[in-house]
PDB file of C-alpha atoms in Angstrom:
ATOM      1  CA  GLN A  21      -6.625  17.556   2.172  1.00  0.00           C
ATOM      2  CA  LYS A  22      -4.888  14.051   1.342  1.00  0.00           C
ATOM      3  CA  GLU A  23      -6.432  11.784  -0.411  1.00  0.00           C
ATOM      4  CA  VAL A  24      -7.262   8.845   2.345  1.00  0.00           C
ATOM      5  CA  GLU A  25      -7.227   9.589   5.518  1.00  0.00           C
ATOM      6  CA  GLN A  26      -7.134   7.336   8.913  1.00  0.00           C
ATOM      7  CA  ASN A  27      -7.316   7.818  12.301  1.00  0.00           C
ATOM      8  CA  SER A  28      -3.590   7.568  13.360  1.00  0.00           C
ATOM      9  CA  GLY A  29      -4.049   5.670  16.394  1.00  0.00           C
ATOM     10  CA  PRO A  30      -2.756   4.126  18.458  1.00  0.00           C
ATOM     11  CA  LEU A  31      -5.779   2.214  18.941  1.00  0.00           C
ATOM     12  CA  SER A  32      -6.013  -0.306  21.599  1.00  0.00           C
ATOM     13  CA  VAL A  33      -8.641  -2.508  22.746  1.00  0.00           C
ATOM     14  CA  PRO A  34      -9.185  -5.483  25.239  1.00  0.00           C
ATOM     15  CA  GLU A  35      -9.136  -9.166  23.735  1.00  0.00           C
ATOM     16  CA  GLY A  36     -12.716  -9.820  22.535  1.00  0.00           C
ATOM     17  CA  ALA A  37     -13.802  -6.339  22.073  1.00  0.00           C
ATOM     18  CA  ILE A  38     -15.043  -4.945  19.054  1.00  0.00           C
ATOM     19  CA  ALA A  39     -12.169  -2.890  16.958  1.00  0.00           C
ATOM     20  CA  SER A  40     -13.431  -0.485  15.078  1.00  0.00           C
ATOM     21  CA  LEU A  41     -11.211   1.521  11.904  1.00  0.00           C
ATOM     22  CA  ASN A  42     -12.169   3.944   9.780  1.00  0.00           C
ATOM     23  CA  CYS A  43     -10.989   5.997   6.582  1.00  0.00           C
ATOM     24  CA  THR A  44     -12.453   8.755   4.637  1.00  0.00           C
ATOM     25  CA  TYR A  45     -11.375   9.573   1.152  1.00  0.00           C
ATOM     26  CA  SER A  46     -11.570  12.492  -0.769  1.00  0.00           C
ATOM     27  CA  ASP A  47     -12.134  11.735  -4.462  1.00  0.00           C
ATOM     28  CA  ARG A  48     -15.959  10.857  -5.215  1.00  0.00           C
ATOM     29  CA  GLY A  49     -14.945   8.972  -8.383  1.00  0.00           C
ATOM     30  CA  SER A  50     -13.601   6.427  -6.295  1.00  0.00           C
ATOM     31  CA  GLN A  51     -14.075   3.311  -7.115  1.00  0.00           C
ATOM     32  CA  SER A  52     -13.190   0.527  -5.144  1.00  0.00           C
ATOM     33  CA  PHE A  53     -12.091   0.096  -1.191  1.00  0.00           C
ATOM     34  CA  PHE A  54      -9.592  -1.839   0.612  1.00  0.00           C
ATOM     35  CA  TRP A  55      -8.656  -2.979   3.789  1.00  0.00           C
ATOM     36  CA  TYR A  56      -4.806  -4.288   4.340  1.00  0.00           C
ATOM     37  CA  ARG A  57      -3.234  -5.321   7.504  1.00  0.00           C
ATOM     38  CA  GLN A  58       0.748  -4.977   7.813  1.00  0.00           C
ATOM     39  CA  TYR A  59       2.651  -6.898  10.233  1.00  0.00           C
ATOM     40  CA  SER A  60       5.138  -5.106  11.736  1.00  0.00           C
ATOM     41  CA  GLY A  61       8.577  -5.359   9.468  1.00  0.00           C
ATOM     42  CA  LYS A  62       5.921  -7.540   6.723  1.00  0.00           C
ATOM     43  CA  SER A  63       4.523  -6.115   3.520  1.00  0.00           C
ATOM     44  CA  PRO A  64       0.329  -5.338   3.551  1.00  0.00           C
ATOM     45  CA  GLU A  65      -1.797  -8.234   2.386  1.00  0.00           C
ATOM     46  CA  LEU A  66      -5.384  -7.545   1.995  1.00  0.00           C
ATOM     47  CA  ILE A  67      -7.834  -8.715   4.413  1.00  0.00           C
ATOM     48  CA  MET A  68     -11.216  -7.033   2.828  1.00  0.00           C
ATOM     49  CA  PHE A  69     -12.646  -5.239  -0.146  1.00  0.00           C
ATOM     50  CA  ILE A  70     -15.709  -3.390  -0.634  1.00  0.00           C
ATOM     51  CA  TYR A  71     -17.582  -1.817  -3.790  1.00  0.00           C
ATOM     52  CA  SER A  72     -21.063  -0.899  -2.921  1.00  0.00           C
ATOM     53  CA  ASN A  73     -22.904   0.884  -0.165  1.00  0.00           C
ATOM     54  CA  GLY A  74     -23.571  -0.978   2.874  1.00  0.00           C
ATOM     55  CA  ASP A  75     -21.580  -3.538   4.693  1.00  0.00           C
ATOM     56  CA  LYS A  76     -19.373  -7.081   3.878  1.00  0.00           C
ATOM     57  CA  GLU A  77     -18.986  -9.432   6.373  1.00  0.00           C
ATOM     58  CA  ASP A  78     -16.188 -11.933   6.028  1.00  0.00           C
ATOM     59  CA  GLY A  79     -15.868 -13.563   9.559  1.00  0.00           C
ATOM     60  CA  ARG A  80     -14.895 -11.660  12.431  1.00  0.00           C
ATOM     61  CA  PHE A  81     -14.360  -8.829   9.832  1.00  0.00           C
ATOM     62  CA  THR A  82     -16.747  -6.202   8.494  1.00  0.00           C
ATOM     63  CA  ALA A  83     -16.338  -3.745   5.880  1.00  0.00           C
ATOM     64  CA  GLN A  84     -18.596  -0.771   5.996  1.00  0.00           C
ATOM     65  CA  LEU A  85     -19.091   1.711   3.051  1.00  0.00           C
ATOM     66  CA  ASN A  86     -20.908   4.766   2.740  1.00  0.00           C
ATOM     67  CA  LYS A  87     -20.082   6.484  -0.426  1.00  0.00           C
ATOM     68  CA  ALA A  88     -22.597   9.881   0.081  1.00  0.00           C
ATOM     69  CA  SER A  89     -20.410  10.588   3.411  1.00  0.00           C
ATOM     70  CA  GLN A  90     -16.724   9.133   1.388  1.00  0.00           C
ATOM     71  CA  TYR A  91     -16.741   6.730   4.177  1.00  0.00           C
ATOM     72  CA  VAL A  92     -15.288   3.243   4.952  1.00  0.00           C
ATOM     73  CA  SER A  93     -14.655   1.377   7.861  1.00  0.00           C
ATOM     74  CA  LEU A  94     -13.346  -2.044   9.004  1.00  0.00           C
ATOM     75  CA  LEU A  95     -14.957  -3.803  12.173  1.00  0.00           C
ATOM     76  CA  ILE A  96     -13.505  -6.788  14.051  1.00  0.00           C
ATOM     77  CA  ARG A  97     -15.125  -8.610  16.133  1.00  0.00           C
ATOM     78  CA  ASP A  98     -13.614 -10.873  19.211  1.00  0.00           C
ATOM     79  CA  SER A  99     -10.097  -9.301  18.618  1.00  0.00           C
ATOM     80  CA  GLN A 100      -7.846 -11.530  19.176  1.00  0.00           C
ATOM     81  CA  PRO A 101      -3.493 -10.435  19.906  1.00  0.00           C
ATOM     82  CA  SER A 102      -2.952 -11.850  16.132  1.00  0.00           C
ATOM     83  CA  ASP A 103      -5.015  -8.829  14.693  1.00  0.00           C
ATOM     84  CA  SER A 104      -2.545  -6.618  16.490  1.00  0.00           C
ATOM     85  CA  ALA A 105      -0.862  -4.643  13.094  1.00  0.00           C
ATOM     86  CA  THR A 106      -1.475  -1.533  11.229  1.00  0.00           C
ATOM     87  CA  TYR A 107      -4.541  -1.908   9.381  1.00  0.00           C
ATOM     88  CA  LEU A 108      -3.965   0.259   5.837  1.00  0.00           C
ATOM     89  CA  CYS A 109      -7.506   1.766   3.747  1.00  0.00           C
ATOM     90  CA  ALA A 110      -6.945   1.712   0.181  1.00  0.00           C
ATOM     91  CA  VAL A 111      -8.674   3.380  -2.539  1.00  0.00           C
ATOM     92  CA  ASN A 112      -9.036   2.755  -6.164  1.00  0.00           C
ATOM     93  CA  VAL A 113      -9.189   6.018  -8.346  1.00  0.00           C
ATOM     94  CA  ASP A 114      -8.691   4.699 -12.234  1.00  0.00           C
ATOM     95  CA  ASN A 115      -6.740   1.955 -11.377  1.00  0.00           C
ATOM     96  CA  ASP A 116      -4.415   4.159  -8.960  1.00  0.00           C
ATOM     97  CA  MET A 117      -4.514   2.369  -5.845  1.00  0.00           C
ATOM     98  CA  ARG A 118      -4.254   5.174  -2.675  1.00  0.00           C
ATOM     99  CA  PHE A 119      -3.068   4.271   0.595  1.00  0.00           C
ATOM    100  CA  GLY A 120      -4.328   6.282   4.081  1.00  0.00           C
ATOM    101  CA  ALA A 121      -1.023   6.028   6.890  1.00  0.00           C
ATOM    102  CA  GLY A 122      -2.745   3.307   8.544  1.00  0.00           C
ATOM    103  CA  THR A 123      -3.862   2.567  11.994  1.00  0.00           C
ATOM    104  CA  ARG A 124      -1.636   0.911  14.841  1.00  0.00           C
ATOM    105  CA  LEU A 125      -4.078  -1.572  16.495  1.00  0.00           C
ATOM    106  CA  THR A 126      -3.026  -3.486  19.660  1.00  0.00           C
ATOM    107  CA  VAL A 127      -5.459  -6.465  21.204  1.00  0.00           C
ATOM    108  CA  LYS A 128      -4.110  -6.852  24.773  1.00  0.00           C
ATOM    109  CA  PRO A 129      -4.746 -10.563  26.312  1.00  0.00           C
TER     110      PRO A 129
ATOM    111  CA  GLY B  25       7.004 -16.442 -10.981  1.00  0.00           C
ATOM    112  CA  GLU B  26       4.463 -16.557  -8.138  1.00  0.00           C
ATOM    113  CA  GLU B  27       5.180 -13.733  -5.759  1.00  0.00           C
ATOM    114  CA  VAL B  28       6.739 -10.124  -6.125  1.00  0.00           C
ATOM    115  CA  ALA B  29      10.186 -10.788  -5.888  1.00  0.00           C
ATOM    116  CA  GLN B  30      12.322  -7.396  -4.540  1.00  0.00           C
ATOM    117  CA  THR B  31      16.402  -6.935  -4.558  1.00  0.00           C
ATOM    118  CA  PRO B  32      18.301  -6.156  -2.627  1.00  0.00           C
ATOM    119  CA  LYS B  33      16.319  -6.339   1.149  1.00  0.00           C
ATOM    120  CA  HIS B  34      18.889  -4.257   2.099  1.00  0.00           C
ATOM    121  CA  LEU B  35      20.734  -0.984   0.846  1.00  0.00           C
ATOM    122  CA  VAL B  36      22.843   1.147   2.678  1.00  0.00           C
ATOM    123  CA  ARG B  37      24.401   4.105   0.990  1.00  0.00           C
ATOM    124  CA  GLY B  38      26.228   7.249   1.792  1.00  0.00           C
ATOM    125  CA  GLU B  39      24.433  10.646   1.288  1.00  0.00           C
ATOM    126  CA  GLY B  40      24.846  11.621  -2.300  1.00  0.00           C
ATOM    127  CA  GLN B  41      25.021   8.274  -3.574  1.00  0.00           C
ATOM    128  CA  LYS B  42      23.096   6.287  -6.091  1.00  0.00           C
ATOM    129  CA  ALA B  43      20.897   3.662  -5.272  1.00  0.00           C
ATOM    130  CA  LYS B  44      18.984   1.247  -7.441  1.00  0.00           C
ATOM    131  CA  LEU B  45      16.110  -0.763  -6.231  1.00  0.00           C
ATOM    132  CA  TYR B  46      14.717  -4.031  -8.611  1.00  0.00           C
ATOM    133  CA  CYS B  47      10.904  -5.458  -8.389  1.00  0.00           C
ATOM    134  CA  ALA B  48      10.050  -8.759 -10.520  1.00  0.00           C
ATOM    135  CA  PRO B  49       6.168  -8.691 -10.503  1.00  0.00           C
ATOM    136  CA  ILE B  50       4.098 -11.826 -10.796  1.00  0.00           C
ATOM    137  CA  LYS B  51       4.066 -12.902 -14.121  1.00  0.00           C
ATOM    138  CA  GLY B  52       1.012 -11.689 -15.854  1.00  0.00           C
ATOM    139  CA  HIS B  53       0.114  -9.250 -13.803  1.00  0.00           C
ATOM    140  CA  SER B  54       0.491  -5.830 -15.932  1.00  0.00           C
ATOM    141  CA  TYR B  55       0.237  -2.825 -13.394  1.00  0.00           C
ATOM    142  CA  VAL B  56       3.268  -2.361 -10.609  1.00  0.00           C
ATOM    143  CA  PHE B  57       3.373   0.210  -8.281  1.00  0.00           C
ATOM    144  CA  TRP B  58       6.259   1.684  -6.153  1.00  0.00           C
ATOM    145  CA  TYR B  59       5.229   2.675  -2.319  1.00  0.00           C
ATOM    146  CA  GLN B  60       7.893   4.540   0.227  1.00  0.00           C
ATOM    147  CA  GLN B  61       7.288   3.722   3.669  1.00  0.00           C
ATOM    148  CA  VAL B  62       8.942   5.891   6.228  1.00  0.00           C
ATOM    149  CA  LEU B  63       9.524   4.652   9.504  1.00  0.00           C
ATOM    150  CA  LYS B  64       6.222   2.525   9.666  1.00  0.00           C
ATOM    151  CA  ASN B  65       4.386   6.267   8.836  1.00  0.00           C
ATOM    152  CA  GLU B  66       2.536   7.186   5.766  1.00  0.00           C
ATOM    153  CA  PHE B  67       2.189   4.687   2.823  1.00  0.00           C
ATOM    154  CA  LYS B  68       3.330   6.955  -0.031  1.00  0.00           C
ATOM    155  CA  PHE B  69       2.403   6.387  -3.947  1.00  0.00           C
ATOM    156  CA  LEU B  70       5.415   6.990  -6.169  1.00  0.00           C
ATOM    157  CA  ILE B  71       4.875   5.722  -9.304  1.00  0.00           C
ATOM    158  CA  SER B  72       2.634   3.222 -11.343  1.00  0.00           C
ATOM    159  CA  PHE B  73       2.826   1.149 -14.744  1.00  0.00           C
ATOM    160  CA  GLN B  74       0.721  -0.067 -16.883  1.00  0.00           C
ATOM    161  CA  ASN B  75       3.103  -2.862 -18.453  1.00  0.00           C
ATOM    162  CA  GLU B  76       6.433  -0.384 -19.695  1.00  0.00           C
ATOM    163  CA  ASN B  77       4.224   2.955 -19.695  1.00  0.00           C
ATOM    164  CA  VAL B  78       4.267   5.318 -17.169  1.00  0.00           C
ATOM    165  CA  PHE B  79       0.438   5.390 -15.669  1.00  0.00           C
ATOM    166  CA  ASP B  80       1.023   8.085 -13.104  1.00  0.00           C
ATOM    167  CA  GLU B  81       4.289   9.387 -11.900  1.00  0.00           C
ATOM    168  CA  THR B  82       2.213  12.287  -9.889  1.00  0.00           C
ATOM    169  CA  GLY B  83       4.350  10.455  -6.701  1.00  0.00           C
ATOM    170  CA  MET B  84       8.230  11.055  -7.640  1.00  0.00           C
ATOM    171  CA  PRO B  85      10.091  13.481  -6.392  1.00  0.00           C
ATOM    172  CA  LYS B  86      11.614  13.699 -10.247  1.00  0.00           C
ATOM    173  CA  GLU B  87      14.473  16.113  -9.755  1.00  0.00           C
ATOM    174  CA  ARG B  88      16.378  12.747  -7.967  1.00  0.00           C
ATOM    175  CA  PHE B  89      14.061   9.608  -8.731  1.00  0.00           C
ATOM    176  CA  SER B  90      13.176   7.685 -11.742  1.00  0.00           C
ATOM    177  CA  ALA B  91      11.785   4.794 -12.416  1.00  0.00           C
ATOM    178  CA  LYS B  92      11.383   2.007 -15.520  1.00  0.00           C
ATOM    179  CA  CYS B  93       9.569  -1.307 -16.579  1.00  0.00           C
ATOM    180  CA  LEU B  94      11.307  -2.374 -19.552  1.00  0.00           C
ATOM    181  CA  PRO B  95      10.089  -5.361 -21.021  1.00  0.00           C
ATOM    182  CA  ASN B  96      11.577  -9.246 -20.175  1.00  0.00           C
ATOM    183  CA  SER B  97      13.252  -7.361 -17.228  1.00  0.00           C
ATOM    184  CA  PRO B  98      12.940  -6.634 -13.577  1.00  0.00           C
ATOM    185  CA  CYS B  99      11.121  -3.209 -13.111  1.00  0.00           C
ATOM    186  CA  SER B 100      13.161  -0.733 -11.298  1.00  0.00           C
ATOM    187  CA  LEU B 101      13.519   2.346  -9.298  1.00  0.00           C
ATOM    188  CA  GLU B 102      16.887   4.501  -8.973  1.00  0.00           C
ATOM    189  CA  ILE B 103      17.239   7.646  -6.739  1.00  0.00           C
ATOM    190  CA  GLN B 104      20.387   9.745  -7.897  1.00  0.00           C
ATOM    191  CA  ALA B 105      22.596  11.329  -4.915  1.00  0.00           C
ATOM    192  CA  THR B 106      20.517   9.925  -2.007  1.00  0.00           C
ATOM    193  CA  LYS B 107      19.079  11.885   0.903  1.00  0.00           C
ATOM    194  CA  LEU B 108      18.873  11.224   4.232  1.00  0.00           C
ATOM    195  CA  GLU B 109      15.442  11.768   3.868  1.00  0.00           C
ATOM    196  CA  ASP B 110      15.134   8.998   1.484  1.00  0.00           C
ATOM    197  CA  SER B 111      15.838   6.242   4.034  1.00  0.00           C
ATOM    198  CA  ALA B 112      12.795   4.042   4.172  1.00  0.00           C
ATOM    199  CA  VAL B 113      11.242   0.656   3.176  1.00  0.00           C
ATOM    200  CA  TYR B 114      10.179   0.693  -0.768  1.00  0.00           C
ATOM    201  CA  PHE B 115       7.475  -1.511  -1.426  1.00  0.00           C
ATOM    202  CA  CYS B 116       6.829  -2.947  -5.143  1.00  0.00           C
ATOM    203  CA  ALA B 117       3.124  -4.291  -5.559  1.00  0.00           C
ATOM    204  CA  SER B 118       1.724  -5.810  -8.655  1.00  0.00           C
ATOM    205  CA  SER B 119      -1.882  -6.384  -9.854  1.00  0.00           C
ATOM    206  CA  GLN B 120      -3.864  -7.699 -12.826  1.00  0.00           C
ATOM    207  CA  TRP B 121      -6.403  -5.718 -13.214  1.00  0.00           C
ATOM    208  CA  PRO B 122      -9.421  -6.106 -16.003  1.00  0.00           C
ATOM    209  CA  GLY B 123     -11.846  -3.818 -14.303  1.00  0.00           C
ATOM    210  CA  LEU B 124     -14.280  -3.612 -11.600  1.00  0.00           C
ATOM    211  CA  ALA B 125     -14.082  -7.900 -12.012  1.00  0.00           C
ATOM    212  CA  SER B 126     -11.152  -8.355 -10.491  1.00  0.00           C
ATOM    213  CA  THR B 127     -10.853  -7.605  -6.370  1.00  0.00           C
ATOM    214  CA  GLY B 128      -8.089  -5.044  -7.629  1.00  0.00           C
ATOM    215  CA  GLU B 129      -5.846  -6.283  -4.916  1.00  0.00           C
ATOM    216  CA  LEU B 130      -2.301  -5.784  -4.691  1.00  0.00           C
ATOM    217  CA  PHE B 131       0.424  -8.313  -4.338  1.00  0.00           C
ATOM    218  CA  PHE B 132       3.227  -6.846  -2.299  1.00  0.00           C
ATOM    219  CA  GLY B 133       7.095  -7.742  -2.747  1.00  0.00           C
ATOM    220  CA  GLU B 134       9.067  -8.214   0.841  1.00  0.00           C
ATOM    221  CA  GLY B 135      10.068  -4.624   0.264  1.00  0.00           C
ATOM    222  CA  SER B 136      14.023  -3.216  -0.028  1.00  0.00           C
ATOM    223  CA  ARG B 137      14.798  -1.016   3.078  1.00  0.00           C
ATOM    224  CA  LEU B 138      17.414   1.671   2.061  1.00  0.00           C
ATOM    225  CA  THR B 139      19.450   3.409   4.661  1.00  0.00           C
ATOM    226  CA  VAL B 140      21.203   6.574   3.820  1.00  0.00           C
ATOM    227  CA  LEU B 141      23.621   7.214   6.041  1.00  0.00           C
TER     228      LEU B 141
END
């Protein structure tokens, strides 16, 4: 079982819609959770992090964490074509960062 | 420096040749991570360092891969006898990690693209 699993996508949504990205992790000792965005040919950049169960909102982005289900998600409201990228879920276990394979999101105008 | 600097940006090697990549972490960051990304697919963990000490090397194919982070020198990732499947972008990232008080954010370099022919 992979440590961090994501829907491989590609995920395509129309402009203005909500994009929902999902991630599950295997290690119950995981302490913190991150969403990185990677544009094609570029390095990943952090967009959200979450430590506690529940929702965390930052502008159009909401991260959701459910430790009991070992599940973390990212919602992007009012999706824009500029949101088209690969979204990487990352999990910190004892200061080791493990990434999922990423979900490619395309927002169509 | 204020950013993670990786060199070279591109490296081409014939199968069986050696490849060496370098990474200068952000000044003051004590953790360094190496990841391999093949054709925009899985972001595979290779190895991490805490200062000059190996923190976790469970992702390293040890028979051909080696890495070092020595004081006052860039970190390095070396591949002996490269194979075609080693063609990938190798990302280095650094972090300062004082426990949960930090965001734990990784700062990535631009990556080094290795092409093995």
